Tab-separated table of C-alpha atoms in Angstrom:
chain	number	residue	atom	x	y	z
O	260	GLU	CA	-51.574	11.888	17.686
O	261	VAL	CA	-48.311	14.056	17.887
O	262	GLN	CA	-45.187	12.796	16.890
O	263	LEU	CA	-41.475	14.217	17.277
O	264	VAL	CA	-38.835	12.569	15.512
O	265	GLU	CA	-34.892	14.319	16.551
O	266	SER	CA	-32.218	13.436	14.001
O	267	GLY	CA	-28.744	14.587	13.428
O	268	GLY	CA	-26.698	13.756	16.540
O	269	GLY	CA	-23.387	12.194	16.817
O	270	LEU	CA	-19.703	11.831	17.352
O	271	VAL	CA	-17.902	15.697	16.786
O	272	LYS	CA	-14.584	16.439	17.591
O	273	PRO	CA	-14.480	19.410	19.774
O	274	GLY	CA	-14.723	22.670	17.892
O	275	GLY	CA	-16.912	20.590	15.344
O	276	SER	CA	-20.590	21.074	13.812
O	277	LEU	CA	-23.576	19.630	13.312
O	278	ARG	CA	-27.251	20.163	12.546
O	279	LEU	CA	-29.422	18.657	14.541
O	280	SER	CA	-33.793	17.916	12.852
O	281	CYS	CA	-37.286	17.706	13.960
O	282	ALA	CA	-39.477	16.116	12.311
O	283	ALA	CA	-43.049	17.430	13.353
O	284	SER	CA	-46.759	15.708	12.874
O	285	GLY	CA	-49.533	15.371	14.045
O	286	PHE	CA	-50.367	18.452	14.824
O	287	PHE	CA	-51.033	22.046	13.268
O	288	PHE	CA	-46.959	22.884	12.742
O	289	ASN	CA	-47.414	26.344	11.746
O	290	SER	CA	-49.285	26.685	14.977
O	291	TYR	CA	-46.954	26.708	17.552
O	292	SER	CA	-43.398	27.554	19.215
O	293	MET	CA	-40.616	25.127	19.198
O	294	ASP	CA	-37.944	24.404	21.813
O	295	TRP	CA	-34.720	22.558	22.147
O	296	ILE	CA	-34.073	20.571	25.411
O	297	ARG	CA	-31.021	19.501	26.653
O	298	GLN	CA	-28.968	16.899	29.587
O	299	ALA	CA	-25.855	16.196	29.538
O	300	PRO	CA	-24.957	12.465	30.595
O	301	GLY	CA	-26.660	11.368	33.874
O	302	LYS	CA	-27.679	15.216	34.535
O	303	GLY	CA	-30.589	17.449	34.752
O	304	LEU	CA	-32.821	19.439	32.072
O	305	GLU	CA	-31.522	22.845	30.406
O	306	TRP	CA	-33.471	24.500	28.203
O	307	VAL	CA	-31.370	26.059	25.292
O	308	SER	CA	-33.206	27.514	22.611
O	309	SER	CA	-36.575	28.649	21.568
O	310	ILE	CA	-38.525	29.706	17.864
O	311	SER	CA	-42.037	31.241	17.926
O	312	SER	CA	-44.872	30.031	15.065
O	313	ARG	CA	-43.498	32.184	12.504
O	314	SER	CA	-39.307	32.676	13.703
O	315	ASP	CA	-40.164	36.127	14.784
O	316	TYR	CA	-38.896	35.531	18.252
O	317	ILE	CA	-36.040	33.273	18.982
O	318	TYR	CA	-34.227	33.018	22.603
O	319	TYR	CA	-31.000	31.034	23.089
O	320	ALA	CA	-29.108	29.796	26.637
O	321	ASP	CA	-26.462	32.274	27.111
O	322	SER	CA	-24.371	28.906	26.809
O	323	VAL	CA	-24.904	28.307	23.290
O	324	LYS	CA	-25.497	31.933	22.241
O	325	GLY	CA	-23.570	32.818	18.923
O	326	ARG	CA	-22.733	29.148	18.510
O	327	PHE	CA	-25.943	27.603	18.136
O	328	THR	CA	-28.588	28.993	15.627
O	329	ILE	CA	-32.289	27.619	16.246
O	330	SER	CA	-34.814	28.090	12.821
O	331	ARG	CA	-37.722	25.990	11.322
O	332	ASP	CA	-39.307	25.461	7.941
O	333	ASN	CA	-43.417	25.185	7.429
O	334	VAL	CA	-43.426	23.881	4.867
O	335	LYS	CA	-41.572	20.758	6.273
O	336	ASN	CA	-42.873	20.367	9.100
O	337	SER	CA	-39.008	20.383	10.650
O	338	LEU	CA	-36.478	22.490	13.188
O	339	TYR	CA	-33.507	22.376	13.147
O	340	LEU	CA	-30.599	23.442	15.775
O	341	GLN	CA	-26.832	24.086	14.177
O	342	MET	CA	-24.346	23.285	17.082
O	343	ASN	CA	-21.141	24.738	15.431
O	344	SER	CA	-17.550	25.079	17.534
O	345	LEU	CA	-18.936	22.023	20.234
O	346	GLY	CA	-17.152	21.544	23.409
O	347	ALA	CA	-17.173	18.811	25.788
O	348	GLU	CA	-20.135	21.117	27.421
O	349	ASP	CA	-22.768	20.351	24.752
O	350	ALA	CA	-22.503	16.340	25.260
O	351	GLY	CA	-25.803	14.741	25.914
O	352	VAL	CA	-29.110	14.655	24.727
O	353	TYR	CA	-31.454	17.474	22.975
O	354	TYR	CA	-34.621	16.975	22.604
O	355	CYS	CA	-37.113	18.936	20.816
O	356	ALA	CA	-40.208	19.902	21.936
O	357	ARG	CA	-43.556	21.407	21.012
O	358	ASP	CA	-44.716	24.611	23.197
O	359	ARG	CA	-47.841	25.114	23.718
O	360	GLY	CA	-47.781	28.886	23.824
O	361	ASP	CA	-46.994	29.497	27.559
O	362	ASP	CA	-43.391	28.036	27.603
O	363	THR	CA	-44.577	24.896	28.556
O	364	ALA	CA	-42.978	22.313	26.350
O	365	ASP	CA	-46.570	19.324	26.469
O	366	TYR	CA	-45.131	17.691	23.636
O	367	TRP	CA	-41.153	15.787	23.653
O	368	GLY	CA	-39.513	13.825	20.802
O	369	GLN	CA	-37.184	10.641	21.497
O	370	GLY	CA	-34.004	12.855	21.697
O	371	THR	CA	-31.005	12.706	19.919
O	372	LEU	CA	-27.462	12.211	21.344
O	373	VAL	CA	-24.816	14.707	21.188
O	374	ALA	CA	-20.870	13.147	21.833
O	375	VAL	CA	-17.950	15.418	22.064
O	376	SER	CA	-14.584	14.036	22.049
O	377	SER	CA	-11.519	13.880	20.083
D	231	ASP	CA	-31.830	34.376	35.562
D	232	ILE	CA	-34.584	32.643	37.638
D	233	GLN	CA	-32.678	29.882	40.079
D	234	MET	CA	-35.052	26.371	40.680
D	235	THR	CA	-34.258	24.896	43.503
D	236	GLN	CA	-35.905	21.127	43.861
D	237	SER	CA	-35.997	19.202	47.074
D	238	PRO	CA	-35.192	16.504	48.659
D	239	SER	CA	-32.639	15.395	45.443
D	240	SER	CA	-33.829	12.432	46.051
D	241	LEU	CA	-36.069	10.232	48.415
D	242	SER	CA	-36.984	6.409	48.893
D	243	ALA	CA	-40.805	5.406	49.067
D	244	SER	CA	-43.240	2.294	48.798
D	245	VAL	CA	-46.059	1.408	46.935
D	246	GLY	CA	-48.832	3.444	48.829
D	247	ASP	CA	-47.145	5.885	49.837
D	248	ARG	CA	-47.840	9.860	49.283
D	249	VAL	CA	-45.549	11.854	48.429
D	250	THR	CA	-44.239	15.707	48.250
D	251	ILE	CA	-41.314	17.227	46.068
D	252	SER	CA	-40.912	20.597	46.982
D	253	CYS	CA	-39.921	23.549	44.452
D	254	ARG	CA	-39.070	26.791	45.178
D	255	ALA	CA	-37.789	30.118	42.815
D	256	SER	CA	-35.309	32.204	43.245
D	257	GLN	CA	-37.813	35.251	42.683
D	258	THR	CA	-41.341	35.058	41.853
D	259	ILE	CA	-42.901	33.419	39.370
D	260	VAL	CA	-46.687	33.777	39.600
D	261	THR	CA	-47.770	30.574	38.789
D	262	TYR	CA	-45.610	29.908	36.155
D	263	LEU	CA	-44.574	26.167	37.360
D	264	ASN	CA	-44.100	22.648	35.337
D	265	TRP	CA	-43.694	19.813	36.788
D	266	TYR	CA	-42.427	16.707	34.509
D	267	GLN	CA	-41.219	13.027	35.334
D	268	GLN	CA	-38.977	11.498	33.401
D	269	LYS	CA	-38.158	7.487	33.734
D	270	PRO	CA	-34.741	5.822	32.670
D	271	GLY	CA	-33.942	6.655	28.796
D	272	LYS	CA	-36.226	8.094	28.069
D	273	ALA	CA	-38.115	11.953	27.214
D	274	PRO	CA	-39.589	14.139	29.480
D	275	LYS	CA	-43.365	14.202	30.207
D	276	LEU	CA	-45.510	16.628	31.414
D	277	LEU	CA	-47.798	16.153	34.327
D	278	ILE	CA	-48.593	19.771	35.398
D	279	TYR	CA	-48.997	22.642	34.315
D	280	ALA	CA	-49.914	26.263	35.833
D	281	ALA	CA	-48.692	25.470	38.806
D	282	SER	CA	-51.786	23.021	39.831
D	283	ASN	CA	-53.226	21.742	35.747
D	284	LEU	CA	-53.539	18.151	35.647
D	285	GLU	CA	-52.343	17.660	31.917
D	286	SER	CA	-54.988	15.754	30.057
D	287	GLY	CA	-54.272	12.078	30.272
D	288	VAL	CA	-52.467	11.726	33.574
D	289	PRO	CA	-53.422	10.063	36.595
D	290	SER	CA	-55.320	11.849	39.438
D	291	ARG	CA	-52.898	10.816	42.327
D	292	PHE	CA	-50.373	13.628	41.225
D	293	SER	CA	-50.962	16.600	42.469
D	294	GLY	CA	-49.435	20.375	41.936
D	295	SER	CA	-49.449	23.179	44.559
D	296	GLY	CA	-48.330	26.588	45.425
D	297	SER	CA	-47.964	30.248	44.031
D	298	GLY	CA	-44.966	32.891	43.599
D	299	SER	CA	-41.657	31.085	44.587
D	300	VAL	CA	-43.107	28.243	46.519
D	301	PHE	CA	-44.511	24.730	45.266
D	302	THR	CA	-45.437	21.349	45.374
D	303	LEU	CA	-45.945	18.107	43.589
D	304	SER	CA	-47.827	15.595	45.371
D	305	ILE	CA	-48.325	11.862	44.802
D	306	SER	CA	-51.484	11.083	46.916
D	307	SER	CA	-50.741	6.988	46.598
D	308	LEU	CA	-47.401	6.374	44.518
D	309	GLN	CA	-47.285	2.965	42.450
D	310	PRO	CA	-45.039	0.952	40.552
D	311	GLU	CA	-44.476	3.098	37.417
D	312	ASP	CA	-43.847	6.621	39.222
D	313	PHE	CA	-40.824	5.242	40.269
D	314	ALA	CA	-39.518	8.015	37.859
D	315	THR	CA	-37.325	11.551	38.132
D	316	TYR	CA	-39.048	14.417	38.377
D	317	TYR	CA	-38.980	17.975	37.961
D	318	CYS	CA	-40.079	21.500	37.992
D	319	GLN	CA	-39.646	24.334	35.513
D	320	GLN	CA	-40.403	28.200	35.635
D	321	SER	CA	-42.131	29.053	32.786
D	322	TYR	CA	-41.947	32.113	33.664
D	323	SER	CA	-39.377	34.300	32.003
D	324	THR	CA	-36.633	33.542	29.791
D	325	PRO	CA	-33.982	31.607	29.597
D	326	LEU	CA	-36.899	28.704	30.689
D	327	THR	CA	-34.999	26.978	33.842
D	328	PHE	CA	-35.455	23.726	35.533
D	329	GLY	CA	-34.963	22.257	39.118
D	330	GLY	CA	-32.174	19.844	40.099
D	331	GLY	CA	-34.646	17.164	40.055
D	332	THR	CA	-35.993	14.451	42.551
D	333	LYS	CA	-35.129	10.830	41.812
D	334	VAL	CA	-38.295	8.747	43.584
D	335	GLU	CA	-36.910	5.202	44.218
D	336	ILE	CA	-37.902	2.270	45.876
């Protein structure tokens, strides 16, 4: 059974940093691209970043470029999102998702909540 | 960036109704179009990929159609568990973009 479990969310002050993690199991993690997708409270879905299976292709939304860094560890079956210079616009639930190769997110984690407030 | 526009933003329907949701892309995306269902407090679930392909395990009352820039998600006979918010998403090019969502209410 495919499982994706996010962690690392929490309350951070404006300008602060957080590192999100996503632990994957139930599939060959090193064969799939992975995505981070977020959802602001009461709003729709926003793609944040994608990373290819061997980390050779990485993409970011313009809204996070230069502030967020996606990475993965294929030995630990884990996906990460380092978030710096956080602002109120970054608050919401962050989901990791498996990308089955055509930019289709076929499995999603339960999400981790990021709150940005002083 | 490719803009995705869904309509309506919400609709009211009854169990047994046929429901249709539209999604329009700002440029052609061929059939690089996915549909997701999201229930309150839950992660989105993939329903339809590549415009018309039913994801494994998804009931056959869900169907997708369209190509180019105009797409449709249909639910043939609405069930109680189908009351949720539905999103389209283009997978033609980055940045990947989603429609604003359609909330299906009783």
